[in-house]
């Protein structure tokens, strides 16, 4: 019946309505189409317009109102909230069918559309439990710094290894940043390097990061040139006694030594066993004690 699900936000990692619409479009077997693209397309086929008006930017709201006035759109409407606006009323007039995501929303809509259907928003699907693996690796840091080339080299070391591996990815963002499509493209590249055995953890608070660093077998972190004294990802892992696999160059600090306090991906010829990893983790933890905030505070407070 519907040829597409049309919505405003399309990134399921940053918007609940977008996540809902991705799942619904998949269940319907139709594509998910951005609202702006739909308004500019002149499409006359029946679509499901699934939106939350308060999430739509002012310029697109104006464009939607203009298109509603200029031509007849062929759509059913799925509302994730009701705001009582004039634009909402115009959408009611043009909609074939109207669905409300909850009974409360339906009651708000009913005076204008007595035929509104009160439905629901399904929860997340029950996915298969992940099978245990022999070695779990963690990477975390700023999204724009995650580089797939180092992970591909790491995956090459694992080829032929009898152990099973999983890479867990947690990330954060700079102020004003966003989880845009480019980040998740990088994630897909890394996933391919690990044959899909990758778990995306999203953002983790400091307490949860600390727990994960105590549980995983190693942390991996790769940089455009090499690890530095101000790479908090590396220092955080070393402080926890978590072995680090990174990349070193001539400007890396002398106390970051391959096979002693960290592993340099450029010098690894095989993936270390657990005893080797733990030895480097323990040595790295002792080295990192010299680089705490207490030590830094003493340095900067000296006259």
Tab-separated table of C-alpha atoms in Angstrom:
chain	number	residue	atom	x	y	z
A	1	UNK	CA	0.000	0.000	0.000
A	2	UNK	CA	2.707	2.489	0.967
A	3	UNK	CA	5.718	3.023	-1.270
A	4	UNK	CA	7.871	4.661	1.418
A	5	UNK	CA	8.011	5.854	5.009
A	6	UNK	CA	8.743	9.586	5.027
A	7	UNK	CA	10.296	11.265	8.065
A	8	UNK	CA	12.499	14.201	9.052
A	9	UNK	CA	15.363	12.748	11.096
A	10	UNK	CA	16.848	9.601	9.602
A	11	UNK	CA	19.748	8.722	11.952
A	12	UNK	CA	18.497	5.901	14.215
A	13	UNK	CA	21.437	6.357	16.592
A	14	UNK	CA	20.467	9.875	17.597
A	15	UNK	CA	16.656	10.009	17.283
A	16	UNK	CA	13.999	7.698	18.675
A	17	UNK	CA	11.474	8.572	15.972
A	18	UNK	CA	14.090	7.842	13.301
A	19	UNK	CA	14.826	4.486	14.926
A	20	UNK	CA	11.085	3.706	14.958
A	21	UNK	CA	10.754	4.658	11.301
A	22	UNK	CA	13.729	2.557	10.228
A	23	UNK	CA	12.146	-0.470	11.881
A	24	UNK	CA	8.695	0.252	10.470
A	25	UNK	CA	10.041	0.785	6.946
A	26	UNK	CA	11.874	-2.537	7.208
A	27	UNK	CA	8.693	-4.293	8.364
A	28	UNK	CA	6.744	-2.728	5.481
A	29	UNK	CA	9.475	-3.598	2.991
A	30	UNK	CA	9.757	-0.017	1.736
A	31	UNK	CA	12.527	2.601	1.812
A	32	UNK	CA	12.881	5.349	4.420
A	33	UNK	CA	12.828	8.727	2.665
A	34	UNK	CA	13.896	12.089	4.172
A	35	UNK	CA	11.045	14.601	4.315
A	36	UNK	CA	12.924	17.254	2.335
A	37	UNK	CA	13.671	14.817	-0.476
A	38	UNK	CA	10.036	13.756	-0.591
A	39	UNK	CA	8.767	17.351	-0.746
A	40	UNK	CA	11.120	18.117	-3.634
A	41	UNK	CA	10.392	14.929	-5.568
A	42	UNK	CA	6.829	15.522	-6.731
A	43	UNK	CA	6.061	11.908	-5.774
A	44	UNK	CA	2.342	11.115	-6.132
A	45	UNK	CA	2.388	7.547	-4.795
A	46	UNK	CA	0.870	6.760	-1.395
A	47	UNK	CA	3.452	7.196	1.394
A	48	UNK	CA	3.322	7.004	5.183
A	49	UNK	CA	4.324	10.376	6.633
A	50	UNK	CA	5.632	9.439	10.101
A	51	UNK	CA	6.713	12.586	11.942
A	52	UNK	CA	6.970	14.565	15.147
A	53	UNK	CA	6.401	18.183	14.144
A	54	UNK	CA	8.363	19.631	17.064
A	55	UNK	CA	11.533	17.928	15.769
A	56	UNK	CA	11.317	19.481	12.303
A	57	UNK	CA	13.368	22.613	11.666
A	58	UNK	CA	11.554	25.867	10.895
A	59	UNK	CA	12.658	26.023	7.264
A	60	UNK	CA	11.373	22.531	6.521
A	61	UNK	CA	8.094	23.272	8.304
A	62	UNK	CA	7.646	26.279	6.014
A	63	UNK	CA	8.452	24.113	2.990
A	64	UNK	CA	5.959	21.459	4.122
A	65	UNK	CA	3.228	24.071	4.555
A	66	UNK	CA	3.968	25.545	1.150
A	67	UNK	CA	3.806	22.164	-0.583
A	68	UNK	CA	0.535	21.334	1.172
A	69	UNK	CA	-0.948	24.544	-0.243
A	70	UNK	CA	0.456	24.100	-3.751
A	71	UNK	CA	-0.386	20.491	-4.503
A	72	UNK	CA	-2.236	17.458	-3.251
A	73	UNK	CA	0.058	15.001	-1.519
A	74	UNK	CA	-0.864	11.331	-1.333
A	75	UNK	CA	-0.136	10.215	2.219
A	76	UNK	CA	-1.276	8.601	5.419
A	77	UNK	CA	-0.137	10.315	8.612
A	78	UNK	CA	1.502	8.730	11.642
A	79	UNK	CA	1.884	11.207	14.515
A	80	UNK	CA	4.376	10.751	17.357
A	81	UNK	CA	3.034	13.851	19.137
A	82	UNK	CA	0.241	16.386	18.663
A	83	UNK	CA	0.797	20.135	18.887
A	84	UNK	CA	-2.521	21.615	17.742
A	85	UNK	CA	-0.807	23.841	15.174
A	86	UNK	CA	-2.285	25.125	11.934
A	87	UNK	CA	0.175	22.979	10.009
A	88	UNK	CA	-1.005	19.906	11.885
A	89	UNK	CA	-4.592	20.768	10.955
A	90	UNK	CA	-3.545	21.112	7.309
A	91	UNK	CA	-1.942	17.670	7.503
A	92	UNK	CA	-5.186	16.224	8.872
A	93	UNK	CA	-7.100	17.643	5.918
A	94	UNK	CA	-4.851	16.014	3.344
A	95	UNK	CA	-4.230	12.680	5.082
A	96	UNK	CA	-5.997	9.537	3.931
A	97	UNK	CA	-5.670	7.808	7.300
A	98	UNK	CA	-4.299	9.147	10.571
A	99	UNK	CA	-2.487	7.028	13.164
A	100	UNK	CA	-1.501	8.123	16.654
A	101	UNK	CA	1.357	6.450	18.508
A	102	UNK	CA	-0.575	6.407	21.807
A	103	UNK	CA	-4.132	6.719	23.115
A	104	UNK	CA	-3.292	10.096	24.661
A	105	UNK	CA	-2.163	11.485	21.306
A	106	UNK	CA	-5.261	10.009	19.671
A	107	UNK	CA	-7.535	11.837	22.127
A	108	UNK	CA	-5.817	15.121	21.277
A	109	UNK	CA	-6.283	14.455	17.570
A	110	UNK	CA	-9.843	13.095	17.692
A	111	UNK	CA	-11.681	16.471	17.595
A	112	UNK	CA	-10.070	17.137	14.211
A	113	UNK	CA	-9.935	13.551	12.932
A	114	UNK	CA	-12.598	11.397	14.616
A	115	UNK	CA	-11.391	8.430	12.561
A	116	UNK	CA	-7.875	8.493	14.059
A	117	UNK	CA	-6.454	5.043	14.818
A	118	UNK	CA	-4.768	4.704	18.205
A	119	UNK	CA	-1.808	2.344	17.816
A	120	UNK	CA	1.565	1.926	19.582
A	121	UNK	CA	5.343	2.079	19.168
A	122	UNK	CA	6.969	-1.368	19.468
A	123	UNK	CA	10.009	-1.853	21.655
A	124	UNK	CA	13.442	-2.949	20.519
A	125	UNK	CA	13.575	-6.414	18.952
A	126	UNK	CA	14.804	-9.334	21.013
A	127	UNK	CA	18.156	-10.129	19.418
A	128	UNK	CA	20.172	-13.320	19.815
A	129	UNK	CA	22.551	-13.330	22.760
A	130	UNK	CA	26.139	-12.773	21.756
A	131	UNK	CA	28.243	-15.866	22.074
A	132	UNK	CA	31.250	-15.723	24.429
A	133	UNK	CA	34.639	-15.215	22.805
A	134	UNK	CA	38.204	-15.995	23.823
A	135	UNK	CA	39.449	-12.414	23.572
A	136	UNK	CA	37.526	-9.148	23.902
A	137	UNK	CA	39.057	-5.878	22.704
A	138	UNK	CA	37.770	-2.421	23.538
A	139	UNK	CA	38.239	0.894	21.811
A	140	UNK	CA	36.834	4.196	22.973
A	141	UNK	CA	37.436	7.863	22.348
A	142	UNK	CA	36.276	10.722	20.168
A	143	UNK	CA	34.288	9.563	17.154
A	144	UNK	CA	36.278	11.634	14.653
A	145	UNK	CA	39.522	9.934	15.731
A	146	UNK	CA	38.480	6.334	15.107
A	147	UNK	CA	40.571	5.159	12.167
A	148	UNK	CA	39.876	1.919	10.369
A	149	UNK	CA	43.375	1.284	8.947
A	150	UNK	CA	44.874	0.225	12.278
A	151	UNK	CA	41.991	-2.141	12.912
A	152	UNK	CA	42.475	-3.784	9.544
A	153	UNK	CA	46.131	-4.430	10.421
A	154	UNK	CA	45.042	-5.846	13.762
A	155	UNK	CA	42.512	-8.117	12.088
A	156	UNK	CA	45.247	-9.388	9.756
A	157	UNK	CA	47.234	-10.525	12.814
A	158	UNK	CA	44.248	-12.581	13.913
A	159	UNK	CA	43.964	-14.509	10.668
A	160	UNK	CA	44.754	-18.135	11.372
A	161	UNK	CA	44.596	-17.608	15.148
A	162	UNK	CA	42.496	-20.325	16.747
A	163	UNK	CA	41.014	-17.893	19.277
A	164	UNK	CA	37.750	-16.026	18.746
A	165	UNK	CA	37.790	-12.227	19.008
A	166	UNK	CA	35.282	-9.439	19.511
A	167	UNK	CA	35.857	-5.692	19.200
A	168	UNK	CA	33.699	-3.445	21.389
A	169	UNK	CA	33.441	0.201	20.352
A	170	UNK	CA	32.431	3.039	22.647
A	171	UNK	CA	32.673	6.647	21.601
A	172	UNK	CA	32.132	10.244	22.583
A	173	UNK	CA	31.780	13.469	20.625
A	174	UNK	CA	33.277	16.926	20.604
A	175	UNK	CA	30.975	19.758	21.661
A	176	UNK	CA	28.668	20.522	18.760
A	177	UNK	CA	29.480	17.244	17.004
A	178	UNK	CA	27.044	14.580	15.915
A	179	UNK	CA	26.937	10.889	15.114
A	180	UNK	CA	26.627	11.493	11.396
A	181	UNK	CA	26.662	8.954	8.608
A	182	UNK	CA	30.426	9.246	8.099
A	183	UNK	CA	31.094	7.890	11.568
A	184	UNK	CA	28.949	4.839	11.024
A	185	UNK	CA	30.592	4.221	7.654
A	186	UNK	CA	33.886	3.944	9.523
A	187	UNK	CA	32.177	1.599	11.952
A	188	UNK	CA	31.123	-0.612	9.059
A	189	UNK	CA	34.698	-0.747	7.760
A	190	UNK	CA	35.943	-1.857	11.155
A	191	UNK	CA	33.119	-4.378	11.371
A	192	UNK	CA	34.153	-5.868	8.040
A	193	UNK	CA	37.743	-6.198	9.261
A	194	UNK	CA	36.496	-8.253	12.207
A	195	UNK	CA	34.066	-10.314	10.114
A	196	UNK	CA	31.123	-8.586	11.742
A	197	UNK	CA	32.089	-9.591	15.291
A	198	UNK	CA	31.840	-6.017	16.544
A	199	UNK	CA	29.658	-4.638	19.300
A	200	UNK	CA	28.829	-0.926	19.294
A	201	UNK	CA	28.381	0.267	22.892
A	202	UNK	CA	27.488	3.897	22.230
A	203	UNK	CA	28.491	6.463	24.840
A	204	UNK	CA	29.673	5.084	28.194
A	205	UNK	CA	29.924	7.108	31.397
A	206	UNK	CA	33.295	7.139	33.182
A	207	UNK	CA	32.195	4.533	35.731
A	208	UNK	CA	31.177	2.097	33.004
A	209	UNK	CA	34.380	2.723	31.030
A	210	UNK	CA	36.363	1.908	34.174
A	211	UNK	CA	34.477	-1.370	34.552
A	212	UNK	CA	34.995	-2.323	30.926
A	213	UNK	CA	38.739	-1.607	31.132
A	214	UNK	CA	38.977	-4.078	34.009
A	215	UNK	CA	37.086	-6.770	32.105
A	216	UNK	CA	38.428	-6.714	28.542
A	217	UNK	CA	41.637	-8.372	27.360
A	218	UNK	CA	43.127	-5.282	25.709
A	219	UNK	CA	42.362	-1.768	24.556
A	220	UNK	CA	43.105	-0.768	20.970
A	221	UNK	CA	43.634	2.859	19.978
A	222	UNK	CA	45.204	4.117	16.759
A	223	UNK	CA	46.169	7.685	15.871
A	224	UNK	CA	47.053	9.643	12.698
A	225	UNK	CA	50.775	9.629	13.609
A	226	UNK	CA	51.390	7.869	16.914
A	227	UNK	CA	50.424	7.735	20.587
A	228	UNK	CA	51.337	10.781	22.677
A	229	UNK	CA	51.453	11.799	26.335
A	230	UNK	CA	48.089	13.565	25.943
A	231	UNK	CA	46.180	10.584	24.508
A	232	UNK	CA	43.792	10.038	27.406
A	233	UNK	CA	42.451	6.860	25.814
A	234	UNK	CA	45.859	5.216	26.169
A	235	UNK	CA	46.602	6.646	29.613
A	236	UNK	CA	43.186	5.585	30.930
A	237	UNK	CA	43.752	1.976	29.899
A	238	UNK	CA	47.303	1.879	31.234
A	239	UNK	CA	46.143	3.287	34.571
A	240	UNK	CA	43.715	0.370	34.858
A	241	UNK	CA	46.356	-2.221	33.984
A	242	UNK	CA	44.620	-2.891	30.684
A	243	UNK	CA	47.166	-3.747	27.961
A	244	UNK	CA	47.193	-1.291	25.066
A	245	UNK	CA	47.670	-1.987	21.358
A	246	UNK	CA	48.411	1.289	19.585
A	247	UNK	CA	50.775	2.826	17.026
A	248	UNK	CA	54.066	4.466	17.952
A	249	UNK	CA	56.414	6.795	16.088
A	250	UNK	CA	59.515	8.843	16.824
A	251	UNK	CA	57.479	11.420	18.752
A	252	UNK	CA	55.825	8.887	21.071
A	253	UNK	CA	57.138	9.166	24.652
A	254	UNK	CA	60.066	6.951	25.570
A	255	UNK	CA	58.078	5.237	28.314
A	256	UNK	CA	55.701	3.828	25.702
A	257	UNK	CA	57.843	0.836	24.702
A	258	UNK	CA	56.687	-1.931	22.406
A	259	UNK	CA	56.291	-5.220	24.223
A	260	UNK	CA	57.076	-3.610	27.572
A	261	UNK	CA	54.446	-0.994	28.467
A	262	UNK	CA	52.319	-1.066	25.264
A	263	UNK	CA	52.168	-2.906	21.950
A	264	UNK	CA	53.012	-1.151	18.679
A	265	UNK	CA	50.766	-2.499	15.912
A	266	UNK	CA	53.572	-1.846	13.411
A	267	UNK	CA	55.886	-4.255	15.245
A	268	UNK	CA	53.450	-7.015	16.172
A	269	UNK	CA	53.835	-10.191	14.135
A	270	UNK	CA	51.206	-12.224	16.027
A	271	UNK	CA	48.455	-11.551	18.521
A	272	UNK	CA	49.842	-11.970	22.082
A	273	UNK	CA	48.482	-14.632	24.423
A	274	UNK	CA	46.777	-13.733	27.695
A	275	UNK	CA	49.913	-14.038	29.833
A	276	UNK	CA	51.858	-11.725	27.487
A	277	UNK	CA	49.012	-9.238	27.457
A	278	UNK	CA	48.771	-9.232	31.233
A	279	UNK	CA	52.514	-8.730	31.671
A	280	UNK	CA	52.447	-5.654	29.422
A	281	UNK	CA	49.302	-4.425	31.192
A	282	UNK	CA	50.989	-4.686	34.601
A	283	UNK	CA	54.150	-2.927	33.405
A	284	UNK	CA	52.086	-0.238	31.693
A	285	UNK	CA	50.103	0.366	34.883
A	286	UNK	CA	53.316	0.952	36.853
A	287	UNK	CA	54.547	3.387	34.208
A	288	UNK	CA	51.229	5.277	34.163
A	289	UNK	CA	51.414	5.992	37.909
A	290	UNK	CA	53.803	8.806	37.088
A	291	UNK	CA	51.154	10.528	34.970
A	292	UNK	CA	48.197	11.084	37.321
A	293	UNK	CA	46.304	14.307	38.010
A	294	UNK	CA	47.910	14.448	41.461
A	295	UNK	CA	51.370	14.447	39.871
A	296	UNK	CA	50.267	17.056	37.311
A	297	UNK	CA	48.769	19.240	40.054
A	298	UNK	CA	52.081	19.230	41.929
A	299	UNK	CA	53.934	20.246	38.766
A	300	UNK	CA	51.665	23.160	37.867
A	301	UNK	CA	51.460	24.430	41.465
A	302	UNK	CA	55.227	24.725	41.907
A	303	UNK	CA	56.409	28.318	42.190
